[in-house]
mmCIF file of C-alpha atoms in Angstrom:
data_model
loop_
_atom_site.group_PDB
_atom_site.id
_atom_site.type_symbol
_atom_site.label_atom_id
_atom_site.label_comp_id
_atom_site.label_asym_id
_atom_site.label_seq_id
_atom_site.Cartn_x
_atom_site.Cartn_y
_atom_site.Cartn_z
ATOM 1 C CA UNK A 1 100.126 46.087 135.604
ATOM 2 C CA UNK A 2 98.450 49.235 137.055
ATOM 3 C CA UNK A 3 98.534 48.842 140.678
ATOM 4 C CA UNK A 4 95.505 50.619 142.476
ATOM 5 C CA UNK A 5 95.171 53.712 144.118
ATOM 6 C CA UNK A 6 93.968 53.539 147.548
ATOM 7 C CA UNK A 7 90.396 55.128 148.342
ATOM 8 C CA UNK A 8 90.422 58.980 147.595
ATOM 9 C CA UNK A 9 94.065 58.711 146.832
ATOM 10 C CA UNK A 10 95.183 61.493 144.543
ATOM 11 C CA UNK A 11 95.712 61.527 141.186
ATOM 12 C CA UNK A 12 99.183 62.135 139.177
ATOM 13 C CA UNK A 13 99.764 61.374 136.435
ATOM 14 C CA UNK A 14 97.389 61.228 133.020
ATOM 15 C CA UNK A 15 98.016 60.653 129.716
ATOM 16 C CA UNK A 16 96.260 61.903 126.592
ATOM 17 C CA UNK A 17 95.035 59.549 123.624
ATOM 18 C CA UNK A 18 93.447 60.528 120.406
ATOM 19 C CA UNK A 19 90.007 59.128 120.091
ATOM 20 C CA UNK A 20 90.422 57.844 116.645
ATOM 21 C CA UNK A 21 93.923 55.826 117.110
ATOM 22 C CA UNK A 22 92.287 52.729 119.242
ATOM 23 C CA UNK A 23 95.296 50.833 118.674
ATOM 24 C CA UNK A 24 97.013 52.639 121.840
ATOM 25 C CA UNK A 25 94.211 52.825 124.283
ATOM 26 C CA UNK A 26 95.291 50.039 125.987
ATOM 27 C CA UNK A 27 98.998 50.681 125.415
ATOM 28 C CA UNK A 28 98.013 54.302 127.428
ATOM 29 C CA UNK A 29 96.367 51.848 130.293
ATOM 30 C CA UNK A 30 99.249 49.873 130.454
ATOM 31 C CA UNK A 31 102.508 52.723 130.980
ATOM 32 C CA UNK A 32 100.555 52.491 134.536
ATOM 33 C CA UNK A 33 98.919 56.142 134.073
ATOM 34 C CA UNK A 34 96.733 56.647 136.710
ATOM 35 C CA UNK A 35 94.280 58.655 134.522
ATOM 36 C CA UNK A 36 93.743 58.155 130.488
ATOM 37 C CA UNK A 37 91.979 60.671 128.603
ATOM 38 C CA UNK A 38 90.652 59.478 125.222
ATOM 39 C CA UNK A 39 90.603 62.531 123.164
ATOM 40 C CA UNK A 40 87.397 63.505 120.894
ATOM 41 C CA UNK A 41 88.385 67.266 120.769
ATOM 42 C CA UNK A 42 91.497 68.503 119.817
ATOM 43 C CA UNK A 43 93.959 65.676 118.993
ATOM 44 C CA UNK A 44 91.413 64.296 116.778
ATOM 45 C CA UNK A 45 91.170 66.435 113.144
ATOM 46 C CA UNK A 46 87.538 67.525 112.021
ATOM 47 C CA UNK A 47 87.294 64.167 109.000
ATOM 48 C CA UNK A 48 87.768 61.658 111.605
ATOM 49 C CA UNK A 49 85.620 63.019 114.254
ATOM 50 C CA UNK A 50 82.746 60.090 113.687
ATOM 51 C CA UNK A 51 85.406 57.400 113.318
ATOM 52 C CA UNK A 52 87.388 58.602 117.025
ATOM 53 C CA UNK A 53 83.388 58.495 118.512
ATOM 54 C CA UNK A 54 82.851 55.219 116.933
ATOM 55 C CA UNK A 55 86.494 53.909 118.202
ATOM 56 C CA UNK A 56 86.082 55.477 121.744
ATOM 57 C CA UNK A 57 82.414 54.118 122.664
ATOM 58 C CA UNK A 58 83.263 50.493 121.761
ATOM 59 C CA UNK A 59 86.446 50.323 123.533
ATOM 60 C CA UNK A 60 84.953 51.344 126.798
ATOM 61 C CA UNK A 61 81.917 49.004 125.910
ATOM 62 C CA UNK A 62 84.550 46.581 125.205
ATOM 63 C CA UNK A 63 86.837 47.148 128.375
ATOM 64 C CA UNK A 64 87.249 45.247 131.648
ATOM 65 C CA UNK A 65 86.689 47.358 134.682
ATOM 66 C CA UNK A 66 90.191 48.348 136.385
ATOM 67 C CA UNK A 67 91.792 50.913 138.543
ATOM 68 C CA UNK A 68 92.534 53.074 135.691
ATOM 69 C CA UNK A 69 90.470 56.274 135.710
ATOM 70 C CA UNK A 70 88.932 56.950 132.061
ATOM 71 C CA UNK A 71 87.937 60.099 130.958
ATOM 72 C CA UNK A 72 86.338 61.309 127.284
ATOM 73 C CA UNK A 73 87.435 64.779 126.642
ATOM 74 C CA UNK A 74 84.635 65.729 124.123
ATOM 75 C CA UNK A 75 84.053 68.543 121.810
ATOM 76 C CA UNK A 76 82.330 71.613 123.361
ATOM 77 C CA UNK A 77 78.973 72.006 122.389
ATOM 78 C CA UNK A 78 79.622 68.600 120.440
ATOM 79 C CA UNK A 79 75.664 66.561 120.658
ATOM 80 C CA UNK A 80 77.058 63.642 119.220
ATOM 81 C CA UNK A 81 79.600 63.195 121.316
ATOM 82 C CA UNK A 82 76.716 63.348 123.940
ATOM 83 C CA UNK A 83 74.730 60.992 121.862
ATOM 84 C CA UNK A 84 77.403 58.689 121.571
ATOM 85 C CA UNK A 85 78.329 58.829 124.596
ATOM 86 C CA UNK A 86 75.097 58.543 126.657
ATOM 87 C CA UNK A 87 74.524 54.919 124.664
ATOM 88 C CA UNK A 88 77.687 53.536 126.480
ATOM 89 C CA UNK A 89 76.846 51.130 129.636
ATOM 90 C CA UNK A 90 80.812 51.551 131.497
ATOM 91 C CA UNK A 91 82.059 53.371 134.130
ATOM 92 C CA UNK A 92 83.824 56.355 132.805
ATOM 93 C CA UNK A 93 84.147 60.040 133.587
ATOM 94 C CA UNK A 94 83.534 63.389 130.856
ATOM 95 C CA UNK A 95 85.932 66.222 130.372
ATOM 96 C CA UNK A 96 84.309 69.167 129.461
ATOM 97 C CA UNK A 97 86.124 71.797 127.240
ATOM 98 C CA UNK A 98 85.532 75.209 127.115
ATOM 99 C CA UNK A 99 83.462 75.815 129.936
ATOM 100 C CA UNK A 100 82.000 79.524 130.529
ATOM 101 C CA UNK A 101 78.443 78.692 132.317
ATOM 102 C CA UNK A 102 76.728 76.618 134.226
ATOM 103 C CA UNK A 103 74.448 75.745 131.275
ATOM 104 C CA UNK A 104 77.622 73.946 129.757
ATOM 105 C CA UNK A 105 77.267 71.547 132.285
ATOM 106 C CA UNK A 106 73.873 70.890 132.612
ATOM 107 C CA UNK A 107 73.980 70.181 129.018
ATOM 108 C CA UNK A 108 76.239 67.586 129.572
ATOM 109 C CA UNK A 109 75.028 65.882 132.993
ATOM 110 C CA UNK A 110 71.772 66.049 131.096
ATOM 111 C CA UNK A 111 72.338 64.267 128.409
ATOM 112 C CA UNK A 112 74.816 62.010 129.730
ATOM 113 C CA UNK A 113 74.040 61.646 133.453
ATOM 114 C CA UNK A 114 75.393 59.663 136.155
ATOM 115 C CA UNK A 115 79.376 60.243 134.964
ATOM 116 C CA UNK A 116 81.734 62.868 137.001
ATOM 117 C CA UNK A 117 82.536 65.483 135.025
ATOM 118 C CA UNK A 118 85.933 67.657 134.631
ATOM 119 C CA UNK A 119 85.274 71.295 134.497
ATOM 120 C CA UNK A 120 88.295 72.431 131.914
ATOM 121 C CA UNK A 121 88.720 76.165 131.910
ATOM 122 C CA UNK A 122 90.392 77.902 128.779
ATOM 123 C CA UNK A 123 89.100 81.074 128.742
ATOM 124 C CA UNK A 124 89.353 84.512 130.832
ATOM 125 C CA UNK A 125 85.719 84.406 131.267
ATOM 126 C CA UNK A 126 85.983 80.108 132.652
ATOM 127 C CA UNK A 127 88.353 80.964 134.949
ATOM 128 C CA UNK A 128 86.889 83.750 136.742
ATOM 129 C CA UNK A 129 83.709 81.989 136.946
ATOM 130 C CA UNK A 130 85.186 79.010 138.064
ATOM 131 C CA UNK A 131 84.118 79.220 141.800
ATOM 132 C CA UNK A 132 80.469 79.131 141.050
ATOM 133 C CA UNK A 133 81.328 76.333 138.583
ATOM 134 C CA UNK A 134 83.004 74.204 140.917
ATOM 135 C CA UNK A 135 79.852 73.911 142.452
ATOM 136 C CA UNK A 136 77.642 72.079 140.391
ATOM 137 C CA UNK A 137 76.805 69.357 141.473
ATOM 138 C CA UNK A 138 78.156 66.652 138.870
ATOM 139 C CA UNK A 139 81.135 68.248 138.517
ATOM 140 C CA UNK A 140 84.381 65.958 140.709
ATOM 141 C CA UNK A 141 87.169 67.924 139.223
ATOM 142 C CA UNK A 142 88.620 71.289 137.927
ATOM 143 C CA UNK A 143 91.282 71.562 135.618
ATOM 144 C CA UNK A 144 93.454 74.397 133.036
ATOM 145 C CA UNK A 145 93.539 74.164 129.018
ATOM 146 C CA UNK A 146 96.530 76.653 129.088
ATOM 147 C CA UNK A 147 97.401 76.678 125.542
ATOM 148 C CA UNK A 148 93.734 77.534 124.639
ATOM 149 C CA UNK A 149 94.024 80.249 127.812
ATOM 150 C CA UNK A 150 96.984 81.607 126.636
ATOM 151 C CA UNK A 151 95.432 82.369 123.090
ATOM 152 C CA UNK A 152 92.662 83.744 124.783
ATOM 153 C CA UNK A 153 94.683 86.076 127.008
ATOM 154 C CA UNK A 154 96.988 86.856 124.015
ATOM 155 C CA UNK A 155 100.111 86.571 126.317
ATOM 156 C CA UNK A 156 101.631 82.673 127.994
ATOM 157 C CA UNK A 157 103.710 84.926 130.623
ATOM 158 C CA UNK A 158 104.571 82.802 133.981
ATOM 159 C CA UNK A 159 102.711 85.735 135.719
ATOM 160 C CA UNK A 160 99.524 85.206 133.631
ATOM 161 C CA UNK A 161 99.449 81.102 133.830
ATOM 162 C CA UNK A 162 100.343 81.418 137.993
ATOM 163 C CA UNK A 163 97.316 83.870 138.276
ATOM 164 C CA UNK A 164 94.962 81.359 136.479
ATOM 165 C CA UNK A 165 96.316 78.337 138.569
ATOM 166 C CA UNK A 166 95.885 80.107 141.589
ATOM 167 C CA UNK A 167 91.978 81.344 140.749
ATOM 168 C CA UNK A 168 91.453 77.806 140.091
ATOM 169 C CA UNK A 169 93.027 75.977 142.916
ATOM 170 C CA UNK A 170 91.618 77.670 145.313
ATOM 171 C CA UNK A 171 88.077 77.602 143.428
ATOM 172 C CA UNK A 172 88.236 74.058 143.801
ATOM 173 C CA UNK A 173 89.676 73.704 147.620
ATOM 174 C CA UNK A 174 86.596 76.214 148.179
ATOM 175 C CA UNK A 175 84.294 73.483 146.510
ATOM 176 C CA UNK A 176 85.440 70.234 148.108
ATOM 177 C CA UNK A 177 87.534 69.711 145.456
ATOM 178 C CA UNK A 178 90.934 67.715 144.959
ATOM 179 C CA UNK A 179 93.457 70.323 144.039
ATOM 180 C CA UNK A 180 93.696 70.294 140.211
ATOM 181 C CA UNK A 181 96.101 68.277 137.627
ATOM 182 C CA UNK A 182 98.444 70.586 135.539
ATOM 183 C CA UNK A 183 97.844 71.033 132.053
ATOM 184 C CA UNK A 184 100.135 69.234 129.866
ATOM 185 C CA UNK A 185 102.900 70.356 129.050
ATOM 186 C CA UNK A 186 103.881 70.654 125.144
ATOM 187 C CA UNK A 187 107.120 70.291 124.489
ATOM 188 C CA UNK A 188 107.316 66.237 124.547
ATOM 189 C CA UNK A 189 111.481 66.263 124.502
ATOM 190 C CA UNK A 190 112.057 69.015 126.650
ATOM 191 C CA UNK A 191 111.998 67.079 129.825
ATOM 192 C CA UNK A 192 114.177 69.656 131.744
ATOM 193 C CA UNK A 193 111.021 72.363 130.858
ATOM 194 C CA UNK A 194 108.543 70.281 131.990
ATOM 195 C CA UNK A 195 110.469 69.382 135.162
ATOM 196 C CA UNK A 196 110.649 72.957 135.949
ATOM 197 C CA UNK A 197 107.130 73.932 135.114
ATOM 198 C CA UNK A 198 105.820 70.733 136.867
ATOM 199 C CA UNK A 199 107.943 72.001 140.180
ATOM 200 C CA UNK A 200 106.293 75.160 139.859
ATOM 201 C CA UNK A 201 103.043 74.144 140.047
ATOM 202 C CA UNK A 202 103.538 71.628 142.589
ATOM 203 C CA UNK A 203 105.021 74.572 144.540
ATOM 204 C CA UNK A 204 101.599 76.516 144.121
ATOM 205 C CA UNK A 205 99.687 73.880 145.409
ATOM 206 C CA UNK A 206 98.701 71.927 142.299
ATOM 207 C CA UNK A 207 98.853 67.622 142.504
ATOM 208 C CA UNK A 208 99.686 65.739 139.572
ATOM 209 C CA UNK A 209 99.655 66.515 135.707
ATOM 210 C CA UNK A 210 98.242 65.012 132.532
ATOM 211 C CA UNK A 211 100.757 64.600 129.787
ATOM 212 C CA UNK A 212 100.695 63.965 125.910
ATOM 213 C CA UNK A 213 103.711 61.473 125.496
ATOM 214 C CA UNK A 214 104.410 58.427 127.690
ATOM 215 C CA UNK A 215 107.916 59.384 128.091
ATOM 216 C CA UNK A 216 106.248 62.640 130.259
ATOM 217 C CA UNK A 217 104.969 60.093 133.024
ATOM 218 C CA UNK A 218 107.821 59.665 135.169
ATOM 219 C CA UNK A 219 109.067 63.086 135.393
ATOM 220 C CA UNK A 220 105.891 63.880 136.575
ATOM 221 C CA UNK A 221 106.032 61.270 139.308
ATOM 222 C CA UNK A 222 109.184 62.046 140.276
ATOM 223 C CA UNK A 223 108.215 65.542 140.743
ATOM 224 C CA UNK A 224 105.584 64.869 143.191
ATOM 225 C CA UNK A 225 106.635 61.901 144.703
ATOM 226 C CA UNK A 226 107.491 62.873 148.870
ATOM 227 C CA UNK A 227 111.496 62.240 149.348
ATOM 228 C CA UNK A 228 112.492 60.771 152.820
ATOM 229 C CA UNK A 229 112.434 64.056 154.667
ATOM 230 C CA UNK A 230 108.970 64.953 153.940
ATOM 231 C CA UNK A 231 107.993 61.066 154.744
ATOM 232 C CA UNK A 232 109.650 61.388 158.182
ATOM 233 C CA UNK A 233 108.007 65.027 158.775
ATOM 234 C CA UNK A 234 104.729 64.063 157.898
ATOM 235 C CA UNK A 235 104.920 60.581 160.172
ATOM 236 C CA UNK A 236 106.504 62.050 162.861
ATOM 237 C CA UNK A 237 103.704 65.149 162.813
ATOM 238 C CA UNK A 238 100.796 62.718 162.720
ATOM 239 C CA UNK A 239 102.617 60.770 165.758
ATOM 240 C CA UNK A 240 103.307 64.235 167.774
ATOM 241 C CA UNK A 241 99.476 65.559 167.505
ATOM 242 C CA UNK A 242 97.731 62.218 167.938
ATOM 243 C CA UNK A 243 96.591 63.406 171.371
ATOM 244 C CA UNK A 244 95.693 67.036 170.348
ATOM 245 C CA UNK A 245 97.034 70.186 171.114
ATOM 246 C CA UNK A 246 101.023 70.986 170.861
ATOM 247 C CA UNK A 247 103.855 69.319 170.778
ATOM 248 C CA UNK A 248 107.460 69.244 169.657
ATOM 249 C CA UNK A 249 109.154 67.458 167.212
ATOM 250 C CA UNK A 250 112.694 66.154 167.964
ATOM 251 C CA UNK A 251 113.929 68.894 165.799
ATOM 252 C CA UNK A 252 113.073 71.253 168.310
ATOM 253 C CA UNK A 253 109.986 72.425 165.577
ATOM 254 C CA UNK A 254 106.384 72.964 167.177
ATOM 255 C CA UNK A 255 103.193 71.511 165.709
ATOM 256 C CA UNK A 256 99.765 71.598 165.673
ATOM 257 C CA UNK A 257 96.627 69.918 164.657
ATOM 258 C CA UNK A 258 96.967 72.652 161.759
ATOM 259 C CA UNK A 259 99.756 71.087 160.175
ATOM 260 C CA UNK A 260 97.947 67.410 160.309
ATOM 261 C CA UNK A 261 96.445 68.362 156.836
ATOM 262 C CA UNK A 262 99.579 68.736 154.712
ATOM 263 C CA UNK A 263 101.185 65.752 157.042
ATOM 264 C CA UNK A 264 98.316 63.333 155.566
ATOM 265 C CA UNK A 265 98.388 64.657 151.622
ATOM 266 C CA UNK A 266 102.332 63.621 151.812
ATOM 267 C CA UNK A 267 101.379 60.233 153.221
ATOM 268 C CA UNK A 268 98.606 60.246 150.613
ATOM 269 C CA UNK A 269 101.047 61.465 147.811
ATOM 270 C CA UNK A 270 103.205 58.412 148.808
ATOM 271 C CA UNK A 271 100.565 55.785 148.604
ATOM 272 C CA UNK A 272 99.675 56.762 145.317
ATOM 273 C CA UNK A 273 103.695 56.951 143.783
ATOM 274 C CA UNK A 274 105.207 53.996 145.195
ATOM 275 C CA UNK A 275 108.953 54.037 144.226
#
């Protein structure tokens, strides 16, 4: 059983289903995913796009509210999906594909209003636009398609992916905005690459990262989940600067109210990956 999140407490790990298998959406909600994304767009193949609609609206029709977040990825551009989607009475959230503009939003929130919406960048053009993106208003989240980016940008070089993470994090820190997810990671039995590619981003600021295989989940967690050290940094830092102003840790370190930030997002990290 999915245990849940405290208020505002990050999210880490998410897990991709495609719309038109229904028999694992609520496998995906139970492996304890904090995030499931059923899957209209890509994982779904063009003759069974009106059967994964079909499947996706009555499950969430269907489903008990829990702690799991939902999200529909749809297809870009996609008014049935819309259609389909505006007709469903649940709490659920919209991942948008593709997006360039502003208009690509306000075609969605339009037509299906009232549901958060995931901004998902895959293109040069998305994510150079994507502080002015970040800021409409129904959008809660940012995130990377970097297998679409990289076929945009012709290239998948570490440089080129960093670059793009970094243009995005900080386009949604600017906005008020949860630092992003990673994009998932494709190779479902190289565990080892998606450690390493999971550290990396976690070392340029990034929190948490949707995956396409259950047996992804728990590397991610493990990846981000704060080891003892950063636990007693981050509690002894919150202790030290409860009365303003500087102070010194027992280590001999100094800190300030500046550091109180990063001391809560480990406690917050924590919370949300209980061992």
């Amino acid at each position: 059983m999915t245990v849940a999140p405290p208020v505002n407490a990050p999210i880490v790990t998410g897990l991709y289903v495609p719309g038109d298998r229904p028999e694992r959406f609520d496998k995906a909600v139970a492996t304890g995913a904090q995030l499931v994304i059923l899957d209209l767009e890509d994982a779904v193949a063009d003759a069974h796009k009106a059967s994964a609609r079909e499947a996706v609206a009555s499950w969430l029709r269907a489903r008990a509210p829990g702690c799991t977040v939902v999200q529909v990825r749809i297809n870009a551009g996609e008014p049935l999906d819309l259609a389909a989607l505006a007709a469903v009475d649940a709490e659920f959230e919209l991942r948008v594909p593709k997006v360039e503009s502003l208009s690509d939003l306000d075609v969605v929130a339009r037509a299906v209003p009232g549901h958060p919406l995931t901004a998902l960048f895959e293109t040069a053009l998305g994510v150079e636009g994507a502080l002015a993106l970040a800021a409409h208003s129904a959008v809660t989240r940012l995130a990377l398609g970097e297998s679409d980016l990289a076929s945009d940008l012709g290239t998948r070089a570490p440089a080129a992916m960093d670059y793009a993470r970094m243009r995005v994090l900080f386009a949604a820190r600017a906005a008020g905005l949860p630092a992003p997810m990673l994009s998932a990671y494709p190779g479902i039995r190289d565990l080892d690459g998606l450690r390493a590619d999971t550290e990396r981003g976690r070392d340029l600021g990034w929190v948490g990262r949707t995956a396409i295989h259950p047996s992804q989940l728990s590397v991610i967690a493990d990846v981000f989940r704060p080891d003892a050290a950063q636990l007693a940094w981050a509690e002894s830092v919150l202790a030290a600067t409860g009365s303003g102003g500087v102070s010194t840790l027992a280590n001999g370190d100094m800190v300030d109210g500046a550091m109180v930030g990063r001391a809560r997002s480990i406690l917050a990290l924590a919370a949300a990956l209980p061992r």
